[in-house]
Amino acid sequence: MAEDIILTKGLNKVYGDRLKVSVLKDINIAVRVKSFTALIGPSGSGKSTLLNCLGLIDAPTSGSIIIDKTEFSSVNVNGLASFRNLHMGFVFQFHYLLPEFTALENVLMPGWIRSGRPENDVKEYALQIMERIGILKEKEKFPAEMSGGQQQRVAIARALINKPKLIFADEPTGNLDRETGFEVLKLMKEINAENGTTLLIVTHDREIALAADHIIELVDGRICKQLDVKKTGKTAAAKEIENRSCRIQ
Amino acid sequence: MKKTNKYEFMIAWRFLVKGRFQTLLIVLGISMGVAVQLFLSALIGGLQISLIDKTVGAAPHITVMPVDTIPKKINNEQGKISDNKKVFYSERREIFSWQQYVMEIKTEPGVEIAAPVVNGPGFAEKGDTVVPVAIKGVSAEGLGIYRIKEKLLAGGVELSGENILMGKAIAERLAAATGDKIFLRNEKGEQVLAVVCGIFDLGSDAANKLVLVSLDRARSFFSFDGISAIEIRVKDVFAAENTGKVFKKKFSNVKTESWQEKNRELLSALRSQSSSSGTIQFFVLISISLAIASVLGIAAVQKSRQLGILKAMGATDRSAAGIFVIEGALLGVSGAFLGVFAGLGLSVLFMSATDASARFGLEITAANILTPAALAVIASVISASIPARRAAKLTPVEVIRNG
């Protein structure tokens, strides 16, 4: 029986001081270790906020997050930063590479942050990943000199450099054309399978969602559906997603 | 303690290199400030040294002389008016046991020369021309106080026998040349023959009305049993006042006066010059700091996206702030480095552009170079701390949520 790497209890997130907007309402989810989970939902449903909370980038207003058996509500900023650095990789829609650095340097960046300085074995590993992902030729290029797909691959390589347990991706294919998007997705799935990394993806693309093991749908800050794609089968899951009614547990 | 964080340095460096134009502008700004400060302090320093040299370069730094002629009580002990035909003033114009004073003065550290002199008024006469002069009897050592050898226009410095040295002003009025014979007359009208051995120029009109004779000759000429004063030259000109105070404490029967006490006005002029130059330098420094703070402040906003990503990847608040502090330090160091060269270049240019005769040396010392350079670096780091604080406060979610 696989254990849960992420567990939330009664997670709430409220934005604003005067005008309070409740973005996440009583979220209880469990993410299995080494699984591939897709967070879907219409825009404004809170899926990105949930991902940011789970990625320890944003703090929930109330509720608890347990990641890898650690409860994070009382951990300080530096502790969170260090945990993110060591155990999490991030891929965002707008790739967010540092434009001042080459592809290779961008990939190395989390490693630099971890050890404080460049190390040769990390560089070796970075080159391996870049070769695996098919961007070795681009290693000396700056982000502005690369295509969107290449940039997103660099971002994926960067997310992998510290061999994290978790990878969070917010619309990783959202900014790419369909074909490139699927290539990137395929790559992420392969990495998930090869390295045993737990993968969480936010997407509004149903096709991409159906490639995941689990689907969590959010509507208006609440969990609307939780599907186990492997159990129900892809066709049933697809039907389930199309169904607009919510089954709130 | 974490290992030295080199990556903050790498990021800071790259940000600066990639921000070419902005970086260049600010480095130029800092270097100009440093150059101006360096040049200004060299200029003012040089000017002051030349002024002080003119004042005390060829004059005693400390003079030990008899206490002022003191008015005697007009009333005698019985309360009656004293004999009004008698002089009311005690004439203590001589120091008798001067050898002892000289010996003791010479034991004081910092004293270079201590020499007895005899001063008196007189006239120099050649042909039909009579010129009032100040006659000073000096020993061979005492000539060193006036640096006569360096100031000599013609002749030598041999003061034996009938030889005298005279200032340029007298020589011109008497149309006297070296080897000429003239007469010296004292206040009583007694007259002696003298041979002009050398003519000197001490830089000021008053000093050039001086006639130097040998000490023994002056003593007999003015019928002195002692001497009129002991003139002292010290190694550090500015220590003269303090050294003088030591003598004041030691010797109760004589009066001591340092050049600083004699030249209060000059000193206060120098001081206000220094403070005005200090004010200028202070505001130059402030404007450098403001420029750095504003440029780095803009940079912090421009780089907030990058900072957000770095923080999402695990960079600590401290590291994010560190990047800007390092940027400030790098800007300061490179600006200071360039500025020192620019300042030295400016000084060379100034030296070659000014008329050689009116020129005074610029005072280019290690302190004049290092002070503005160090201040620029410190100011840069301090100004960088404002954007650094901003960088520390930034949360990654602000950047990621807002794109």
XYZ file of C-alpha atoms in Angstrom:
652
model
C 0.000 0.000 0.000
C 1.517 3.276 -1.115
C 1.670 6.012 1.476
C 0.441 9.578 1.131
C 3.173 12.166 0.485
C 0.755 15.079 0.753
C -2.138 15.255 3.186
C -4.262 18.301 3.862
C -6.873 18.808 6.540
C -9.476 21.546 6.377
C -7.372 23.821 4.217
C -8.774 27.339 3.808
C -7.368 30.325 2.001
C -8.848 33.797 2.255
C -7.448 36.755 0.331
C -7.869 40.395 1.203
C -8.203 42.243 4.494
C -11.391 44.268 4.084
C -13.024 42.525 1.204
C -12.459 38.912 2.048
C -12.436 36.488 -0.826
C -12.491 32.866 0.126
C -10.432 31.051 -2.495
C -10.058 27.622 -0.915
C -12.747 26.118 1.269
C -12.129 23.135 3.490
C -9.822 21.212 1.201
C -9.039 17.654 2.318
C -6.890 15.751 -0.121
C -4.339 12.999 -0.077
C -1.702 12.558 -2.756
C -0.029 9.173 -3.074
C 3.718 9.003 -3.271
C 5.054 8.590 -6.839
C 1.626 9.364 -8.279
C 0.676 11.741 -11.059
C -2.188 13.987 -10.021
C -3.970 16.584 -12.127
C -5.771 19.538 -10.567
C -8.500 20.754 -12.869
C -11.277 23.249 -12.705
C -12.505 26.441 -14.345
C -10.388 29.578 -14.013
C -10.832 31.149 -10.608
C -11.639 27.810 -9.023
C -8.551 28.034 -6.795
C -6.476 25.290 -8.365
C -3.336 27.451 -8.710
C -3.726 28.697 -5.155
C -4.001 25.122 -3.939
C -0.867 24.175 -5.872
C 1.006 27.156 -4.395
C -0.109 26.159 -0.899
C 0.939 22.561 -1.412
C 4.237 23.817 -2.897
C 4.792 25.847 0.307
C 4.998 29.035 -1.760
C 1.743 30.394 -0.377
C 0.493 29.951 3.175
C -3.050 28.747 3.840
C -5.212 30.888 6.125
C -6.145 27.849 8.180
C -5.856 24.086 8.096
C -2.835 21.877 7.982
C -0.540 20.580 5.298
C 1.533 17.503 5.938
C 4.204 16.796 3.376
C 6.426 13.772 3.740
C 5.246 13.407 7.360
C 6.163 16.979 8.242
C 3.518 19.443 9.386
C 4.302 22.829 7.870
C 2.016 25.342 9.533
C 4.649 26.312 12.118
C 7.763 26.189 9.955
C 9.505 29.539 9.393
C 10.284 31.178 6.074
C 13.832 29.852 5.859
C 12.720 26.359 6.751
C 10.120 26.449 3.977
C 12.679 27.807 1.514
C 15.121 25.077 2.388
C 12.458 22.367 2.078
C 11.353 23.716 -1.309
C 14.939 23.761 -2.462
C 15.720 20.207 -1.400
C 12.498 18.371 -2.078
C 10.402 20.294 -4.592
C 10.682 21.271 -8.221
C 8.498 23.879 -9.898
C 7.433 24.344 -13.489
C 5.242 27.322 -14.275
C 3.180 28.345 -17.235
C 5.407 31.290 -18.059
C 8.508 29.147 -17.614
C 10.086 31.823 -15.388
C 13.660 31.243 -16.398
C 16.162 33.878 -15.332
C 16.802 35.801 -18.555
C 20.312 36.791 -17.447
C 21.499 33.187 -17.327
C 22.092 30.504 -19.942
C 19.990 27.366 -20.155
C 22.609 25.350 -18.283
C 22.981 28.000 -15.574
C 19.207 28.099 -15.148
C 19.146 24.352 -14.712
C 21.969 24.568 -12.185
C 20.382 27.379 -10.169
C 18.555 25.250 -7.535
C 21.819 23.332 -7.089
C 23.686 26.580 -6.497
C 21.100 27.625 -3.973
C 21.419 24.264 -2.232
C 25.190 24.157 -1.901
C 25.987 27.829 -2.285
C 28.373 27.308 -5.169
C 28.711 25.407 -8.444
C 29.801 21.816 -8.047
C 31.095 19.600 -10.790
C 28.976 16.526 -10.128
C 25.843 18.681 -10.159
C 26.904 20.042 -13.527
C 27.437 16.493 -14.784
C 23.925 15.616 -13.664
C 22.480 18.764 -15.244
C 24.046 17.847 -18.580
C 22.625 14.324 -18.275
C 19.126 15.657 -17.648
C 19.430 18.145 -20.488
C 20.502 15.379 -22.824
C 17.618 13.204 -21.669
C 15.181 16.047 -22.254
C 16.728 16.934 -25.594
C 18.054 20.406 -24.915
C 21.763 19.684 -24.594
C 22.455 21.686 -27.760
C 20.815 24.702 -26.201
C 22.874 24.695 -23.013
C 24.800 27.895 -23.813
C 21.746 29.763 -25.106
C 19.957 32.445 -23.160
C 16.175 32.059 -22.647
C 15.439 34.776 -25.215
C 17.251 32.726 -27.843
C 15.108 29.609 -27.324
C 11.624 28.559 -28.435
C 8.790 28.250 -25.934
C 9.057 24.452 -25.918
C 12.792 24.577 -25.323
C 12.340 27.044 -22.493
C 9.754 24.856 -20.842
C 12.113 21.879 -21.124
C 14.811 23.939 -19.439
C 12.323 24.693 -16.667
C 11.608 20.971 -16.301
C 15.307 20.174 -16.168
C 15.684 22.868 -13.518
C 12.861 21.326 -11.498
C 14.706 17.999 -11.563
C 18.239 19.100 -10.691
C 17.987 18.570 -6.933
C 16.302 15.166 -7.397
C 13.125 16.333 -5.669
C 10.423 14.085 -4.277
C 7.713 16.370 -5.633
C 7.278 18.332 -8.817
C 4.608 21.010 -9.056
C 3.616 22.242 -12.471
C 1.138 25.058 -13.062
C -0.196 24.910 -16.613
C 3.171 23.690 -17.895
C 1.801 23.376 -21.412
C -0.518 26.363 -21.296
C 1.841 28.580 -23.218
C 2.834 26.037 -25.816
C 1.243 24.883 -29.052
C -0.655 21.648 -28.801
C 1.996 19.359 -30.236
C 4.821 20.784 -28.121
C 2.500 20.698 -25.147
C 1.938 16.990 -25.496
C 5.662 16.381 -25.934
C 6.339 18.242 -22.701
C 3.597 16.304 -20.946
C 4.949 13.007 -22.232
C 8.361 13.963 -20.936
C 6.983 14.780 -17.500
C 5.148 11.504 -17.355
C 8.276 9.599 -18.302
C 10.254 11.378 -15.610
C 7.534 10.598 -13.106
C 7.810 6.938 -14.041
C 11.631 6.826 -14.240
C 12.505 8.718 -11.074
C 9.533 7.856 -8.921
C 8.820 11.539 -8.447
C 5.382 12.612 -7.307
C 3.899 14.907 -9.940
C 1.153 17.498 -9.434
C -0.092 19.370 -12.451
C -2.594 22.188 -12.674
C -4.299 22.197 -16.038
C -7.540 23.213 -17.655
C -6.872 20.830 -20.542
C -9.031 17.751 -20.051
C -6.878 15.658 -22.345
C -3.841 16.357 -20.245
C -5.777 15.634 -17.099
C -6.752 12.253 -18.422
C -3.085 11.324 -18.727
C -2.823 11.504 -14.914
C -3.403 8.746 -12.351
C -5.690 10.909 -10.267
C -7.830 13.881 -11.100
C -9.018 16.407 -8.537
C -11.547 18.919 -9.777
C -12.087 22.182 -7.970
C -15.089 24.408 -8.402
C -15.395 27.687 -6.473
C -12.680 26.696 -4.057
C -14.227 23.372 -3.152
C -13.340 19.873 -4.241
C -15.918 18.888 -6.769
C -14.670 15.505 -7.886
C -11.835 13.126 -7.123
C -11.234 10.463 -9.732
C -8.915 7.513 -9.820
C -8.320 7.226 -13.554
C -6.695 3.813 -13.316
C -9.664 2.401 -11.430
C -12.460 3.938 -13.410
C -10.768 3.749 -16.783
C -10.110 6.645 -19.129
C -13.464 6.665 -20.898
C -15.442 6.655 -17.691
C -13.201 9.330 -16.227
C -13.627 11.469 -19.314
C -17.374 11.121 -19.006
C -17.195 11.949 -15.350
C -15.271 15.142 -16.045
C -17.775 16.206 -18.673
C -20.522 15.813 -16.117
C -21.053 19.287 -14.713
C -22.629 18.235 -11.457
C -20.429 18.099 -8.415
C -20.138 15.239 -6.015
C -18.949 16.831 -2.866
C -18.019 14.297 -0.289
C 27.371 28.444 9.420
C 26.674 27.783 5.790
C 29.455 27.575 3.272
C 30.358 30.939 1.768
C 27.547 31.759 -0.574
C 29.209 32.320 -3.857
C 26.035 32.014 -5.854
C 24.665 35.349 -4.615
C 27.852 36.907 -5.915
C 27.455 35.165 -9.281
C 23.876 36.359 -9.583
C 24.755 39.916 -8.522
C 27.605 39.990 -11.001
C 25.438 38.678 -13.821
C 22.666 41.166 -13.070
C 25.199 43.983 -13.294
C 26.852 42.695 -16.444
C 23.506 42.167 -18.160
C 22.265 45.571 -17.075
C 25.071 47.123 -19.101
C 23.899 50.665 -19.644
C 22.434 51.118 -16.198
C 25.560 49.674 -14.593
C 27.829 51.831 -16.700
C 25.904 54.969 -15.794
C 26.031 54.344 -12.099
C 29.693 53.335 -12.105
C 30.469 56.535 -14.002
C 28.450 58.491 -11.471
C 30.314 56.995 -8.533
C 33.685 57.415 -10.187
C 32.990 61.046 -10.942
C 32.095 61.632 -7.327
C 35.251 59.899 -6.156
C 37.358 61.795 -8.698
C 35.941 65.138 -7.580
C 36.512 64.288 -3.940
C 40.041 63.127 -4.558
C 40.903 66.167 -6.651
C 39.271 68.562 -4.226
C 41.055 67.190 -1.202
C 44.358 67.114 -3.087
C 43.814 70.712 -4.183
C 42.774 72.038 -0.789
C 45.473 69.992 0.925
C 48.118 71.302 -1.460
C 46.897 74.860 -1.079
C 46.993 74.622 2.699
C 50.435 73.091 2.743
C 51.737 75.800 0.478
C 50.113 78.482 2.662
C 51.555 76.987 5.810
C 54.919 76.610 4.143
C 54.844 80.292 3.208
C 53.999 81.160 6.785
C 56.338 78.931 8.712
C 58.545 77.344 6.106
C 61.190 79.977 6.691
C 60.333 81.162 10.175
C 60.639 79.813 13.666
C 57.845 77.489 14.755
C 58.198 78.369 18.404
C 59.853 81.414 19.938
C 60.987 81.586 23.546
C 61.471 85.177 24.642
C 61.632 87.320 27.742
C 58.319 88.060 29.393
C 56.706 91.258 28.194
C 57.994 94.473 29.628
C 55.831 94.798 32.681
C 54.605 98.162 33.888
C 55.871 98.757 37.409
C 53.517 100.016 40.031
C 53.264 103.740 39.837
C 52.681 103.838 43.568
C 55.502 102.594 45.717
C 55.020 100.561 48.848
C 54.334 103.625 50.955
C 51.528 104.644 48.678
C 53.414 107.629 47.298
C 53.955 108.175 43.639
C 57.343 106.884 42.598
C 59.928 109.078 41.060
C 58.378 109.950 37.735
C 61.724 110.528 36.136
C 62.447 106.862 36.437
C 61.193 104.450 33.784
C 57.940 102.831 34.709
C 58.792 99.704 32.845
C 61.152 96.989 33.731
C 63.328 96.328 30.754
C 63.602 92.638 30.603
C 64.511 92.312 26.982
C 67.186 89.715 27.415
C 67.468 86.078 28.393
C 70.705 85.598 30.232
C 70.984 81.940 31.055
C 70.036 80.992 27.513
C 72.509 78.125 27.164
C 70.570 76.238 29.805
C 67.242 76.893 28.063
C 68.635 75.792 24.713
C 69.986 72.602 26.233
C 66.690 71.774 27.855
C 64.663 72.634 24.769
C 66.804 70.346 22.694
C 65.956 67.374 24.916
C 62.273 67.720 24.009
C 61.345 65.169 21.344
C 60.317 66.672 18.020
C 62.618 69.653 18.319
C 64.846 69.961 15.274
C 66.682 73.211 15.878
C 66.850 75.485 18.900
C 69.054 78.523 18.423
C 69.607 81.803 20.213
C 69.043 85.057 18.363
C 69.583 88.728 19.079
C 67.088 91.100 17.500
C 67.305 94.805 17.156
C 66.260 97.690 14.961
C 68.776 99.532 12.824
C 69.599 101.165 9.551
C 71.542 100.007 6.530
C 73.373 102.660 4.621
C 75.047 102.615 1.253
C 76.080 105.813 -0.405
C 73.233 108.280 0.126
C 70.580 105.672 0.735
C 69.515 104.752 4.250
C 67.030 101.961 4.817
C 65.468 100.962 8.139
C 66.089 97.289 8.742
C 65.579 94.591 11.328
C 68.890 93.173 12.408
C 69.062 89.630 13.637
C 72.101 87.946 15.046
C 72.014 84.215 14.416
C 74.261 81.252 14.962
C 75.166 78.983 12.071
C 72.584 76.508 13.359
C 69.965 79.237 13.576
C 70.260 79.861 9.851
C 68.608 76.490 9.397
C 65.373 77.868 10.832
C 65.173 80.295 7.927
C 66.332 77.689 5.415
C 68.631 80.404 4.084
C 70.590 78.006 1.925
C 67.460 77.217 -0.086
C 66.298 80.810 -0.193
C 69.575 82.316 -1.271
C 69.441 84.416 -4.451
C 73.150 85.252 -4.588
C 76.349 84.696 -2.614
C 76.983 82.351 0.305
C 75.971 81.936 3.937
C 79.299 82.579 5.697
C 78.451 84.891 8.615
C 81.901 85.252 10.152
C 83.659 88.587 10.614
C 82.075 91.489 8.805
C 79.891 89.304 6.624
C 76.139 89.854 6.616
C 73.177 88.415 4.719
C 70.379 90.656 3.610
C 66.847 90.314 2.330
C 65.903 91.028 -1.234
C 63.934 94.176 -0.335
C 66.924 95.864 1.286
C 69.301 94.806 -1.436
C 67.004 96.337 -4.031
C 66.620 99.623 -2.159
C 70.340 99.921 -1.521
C 71.222 98.577 -4.963
C 73.608 96.319 -3.114
C 75.221 93.225 -4.596
C 77.284 90.520 -2.943
C 80.704 91.771 -1.992
C 79.469 95.365 -1.562
C 80.390 97.202 1.611
C 77.635 98.935 3.557
C 77.214 100.501 6.969
C 74.934 99.248 9.708
C 73.811 101.724 12.339
C 72.039 100.967 15.575
C 69.472 103.052 17.436
C 72.172 104.882 19.334
C 73.816 105.908 16.096
C 76.828 103.655 16.429
C 78.045 102.458 13.080
C 79.877 99.378 11.802
C 81.133 98.297 8.423
C 79.637 95.207 6.853
C 80.206 93.170 3.720
C 77.207 91.727 1.855
C 77.922 88.030 1.698
C 74.532 86.813 0.424
C 71.070 88.005 -0.585
C 67.986 85.939 0.227
C 64.304 85.915 -0.567
C 62.092 84.625 2.265
C 58.903 85.143 0.296
C 57.344 87.986 2.248
C 58.159 91.697 2.238
C 58.560 91.932 5.976
C 60.940 88.992 6.100
C 62.945 90.457 3.260
C 63.731 93.571 5.346
C 65.906 91.389 7.546
C 69.671 91.691 7.904
C 71.353 88.629 9.337
C 74.646 89.012 11.182
C 76.603 86.642 13.380
C 75.304 86.202 16.902
C 78.461 87.593 18.564
C 78.460 90.632 16.366
C 74.829 91.380 17.120
C 75.446 91.030 20.841
C 78.211 93.558 20.843
C 76.395 95.821 18.365
C 73.335 96.016 20.581
C 75.363 95.702 23.824
C 73.596 92.523 24.904
C 74.838 90.363 27.741
C 72.292 87.672 26.953
C 70.140 87.101 23.892
C 66.683 88.310 22.771
C 65.047 85.029 22.023
C 65.455 81.342 21.352
C 63.992 80.311 18.040
C 62.859 76.739 17.586
C 62.067 74.613 14.597
C 60.136 71.375 15.161
C 59.811 68.360 12.913
C 55.996 68.382 12.721
C 54.777 71.914 12.073
C 51.377 71.207 13.578
C 52.853 69.855 16.796
C 54.418 73.254 17.488
C 51.561 74.481 19.652
C 51.660 71.417 21.880
C 55.432 71.457 22.138
C 55.173 75.132 22.993
C 52.779 74.277 25.811
C 55.381 71.934 27.261
C 57.884 74.777 27.398
C 55.286 77.086 28.890
C 54.880 74.650 31.751
C 58.594 74.101 32.178
C 59.825 77.681 32.004
C 58.143 80.246 34.171
C 60.486 83.164 33.590
C 60.150 83.377 29.850
C 57.318 83.629 27.354
C 56.704 80.965 24.722
C 54.795 81.541 21.519
C 54.080 79.061 18.756
C 53.357 79.997 15.150
C 49.764 78.883 15.609
C 49.272 81.401 18.405
C 50.815 84.079 16.231
C 48.677 83.198 13.190
C 45.203 82.590 14.597
C 43.529 84.222 11.618
C 45.361 82.120 9.095
C 44.496 79.002 11.027
C 40.817 79.839 11.226
C 40.833 80.631 7.506
C 42.391 77.250 6.828
C 39.877 75.593 9.077
C 36.904 77.182 7.339
C 38.417 76.225 4.004
C 38.683 72.634 5.184
C 35.145 72.629 6.464
C 33.744 74.075 3.247
C 35.600 71.449 1.258
C 34.277 68.878 3.706
C 30.752 70.143 3.100
C 31.147 69.855 -0.651
C 32.520 66.351 -0.290
C 29.698 65.401 2.028
C 27.070 66.446 -0.487
C 28.897 64.724 -3.310
C 28.758 61.594 -1.172
C 25.049 62.070 -0.484
C 24.282 62.460 -4.169
C 26.264 59.310 -4.977
C 24.317 57.437 -2.331
C 20.987 58.697 -3.605
C 21.901 57.720 -7.155
C 22.850 54.208 -6.085
C 19.782 53.823 -3.918
C 17.477 54.921 -6.719
C 19.119 52.882 -9.467
C 19.270 49.758 -7.326
C 15.746 50.489 -6.138
C 14.559 50.420 -9.740
C 16.654 47.311 -10.316
C 14.968 45.614 -7.374
C 11.578 46.268 -8.945
C 12.801 45.164 -12.356
C 14.293 42.000 -10.918
C 11.398 41.171 -8.626
C 10.330 38.443 -11.034
C 13.770 36.863 -10.902
C 13.884 37.239 -7.136
C 10.489 35.588 -6.829
C 11.670 32.621 -8.881
C 14.881 32.338 -6.902
C 12.893 32.372 -3.690
C 10.451 29.772 -5.011
C 13.480 27.603 -5.719
C 14.605 28.004 -2.137
C 16.717 31.155 -1.986
C 16.392 32.641 1.500
C 15.376 36.231 2.211
C 18.920 36.829 3.325
C 20.341 35.628 0.032
C 17.922 37.791 -1.935
C 18.984 40.825 0.100
C 22.604 39.736 -0.196
C 22.418 39.932 -3.974
C 21.661 43.647 -3.774
C 24.220 44.361 -1.094
C 26.815 42.621 -3.251
C 25.638 44.617 -6.250
C 26.088 47.795 -4.228
C 29.556 46.742 -3.127
C 30.577 45.796 -6.672
C 29.321 49.121 -7.991
C 31.098 50.966 -5.194
C 34.393 49.158 -5.676
C 34.462 49.546 -9.446
C 33.315 53.153 -9.212
C 35.960 53.895 -6.601
C 38.645 52.201 -8.673
C 37.764 54.152 -11.807
C 37.297 57.308 -9.769
C 40.788 57.129 -8.293
C 42.257 56.974 -11.787
C 40.001 59.752 -13.024
C 40.922 61.872 -9.992
C 44.630 61.311 -10.538
C 44.144 62.117 -14.236
C 42.329 65.294 -13.305
C 45.199 66.250 -10.997
C 47.797 65.670 -13.702
C 45.708 67.727 -16.110
C 45.410 70.513 -13.560
C 49.132 70.529 -12.933
C 49.963 70.774 -16.599
C 47.306 73.401 -17.278
C 48.312 75.824 -14.525
C 51.142 78.276 -14.830
C 54.293 76.793 -13.374
C 55.203 79.916 -11.362
C 51.785 80.154 -9.678
C 51.630 76.433 -9.116
C 51.495 74.806 -5.767
C 51.831 71.086 -5.383
C 48.676 68.997 -5.149
C 48.652 66.975 -1.989
C 48.143 63.447 -3.285
C 48.517 61.138 -0.323
C 47.298 57.654 0.451
C 44.662 59.205 2.721
C 43.436 61.533 -0.044
C 43.073 58.565 -2.369
C 41.731 55.957 0.032
C 39.255 58.113 1.955
C 36.930 58.968 -0.965
C 37.334 55.444 -2.358
C 36.428 53.820 0.958
C 33.552 56.255 1.514
C 32.150 55.457 -1.928
C 32.193 51.734 -1.179
C 30.583 52.211 2.223
C 27.960 54.588 0.827
C 27.193 52.140 -1.976
C 26.650 49.260 0.403
C 24.475 51.344 2.707
C 22.363 52.665 -0.171
C 22.001 49.148 -1.530
C 20.483 48.075 1.752
C 17.231 49.862 0.883
C 16.501 47.757 -2.220
C 17.990 44.800 -0.349
C 15.322 45.103 2.300
C 12.723 45.232 -0.428
C 14.167 42.097 -1.975
C 14.080 40.331 1.374
C 10.423 41.210 1.908
C 9.274 40.014 -1.495
C 7.347 36.751 -1.368
C 7.537 34.331 -4.287
C 3.779 34.003 -4.493
C 3.413 37.724 -5.352
C 5.486 37.127 -8.442
C 4.018 33.785 -9.395
C 0.421 34.842 -8.914
C 0.769 38.134 -10.739
C 2.980 36.854 -13.517
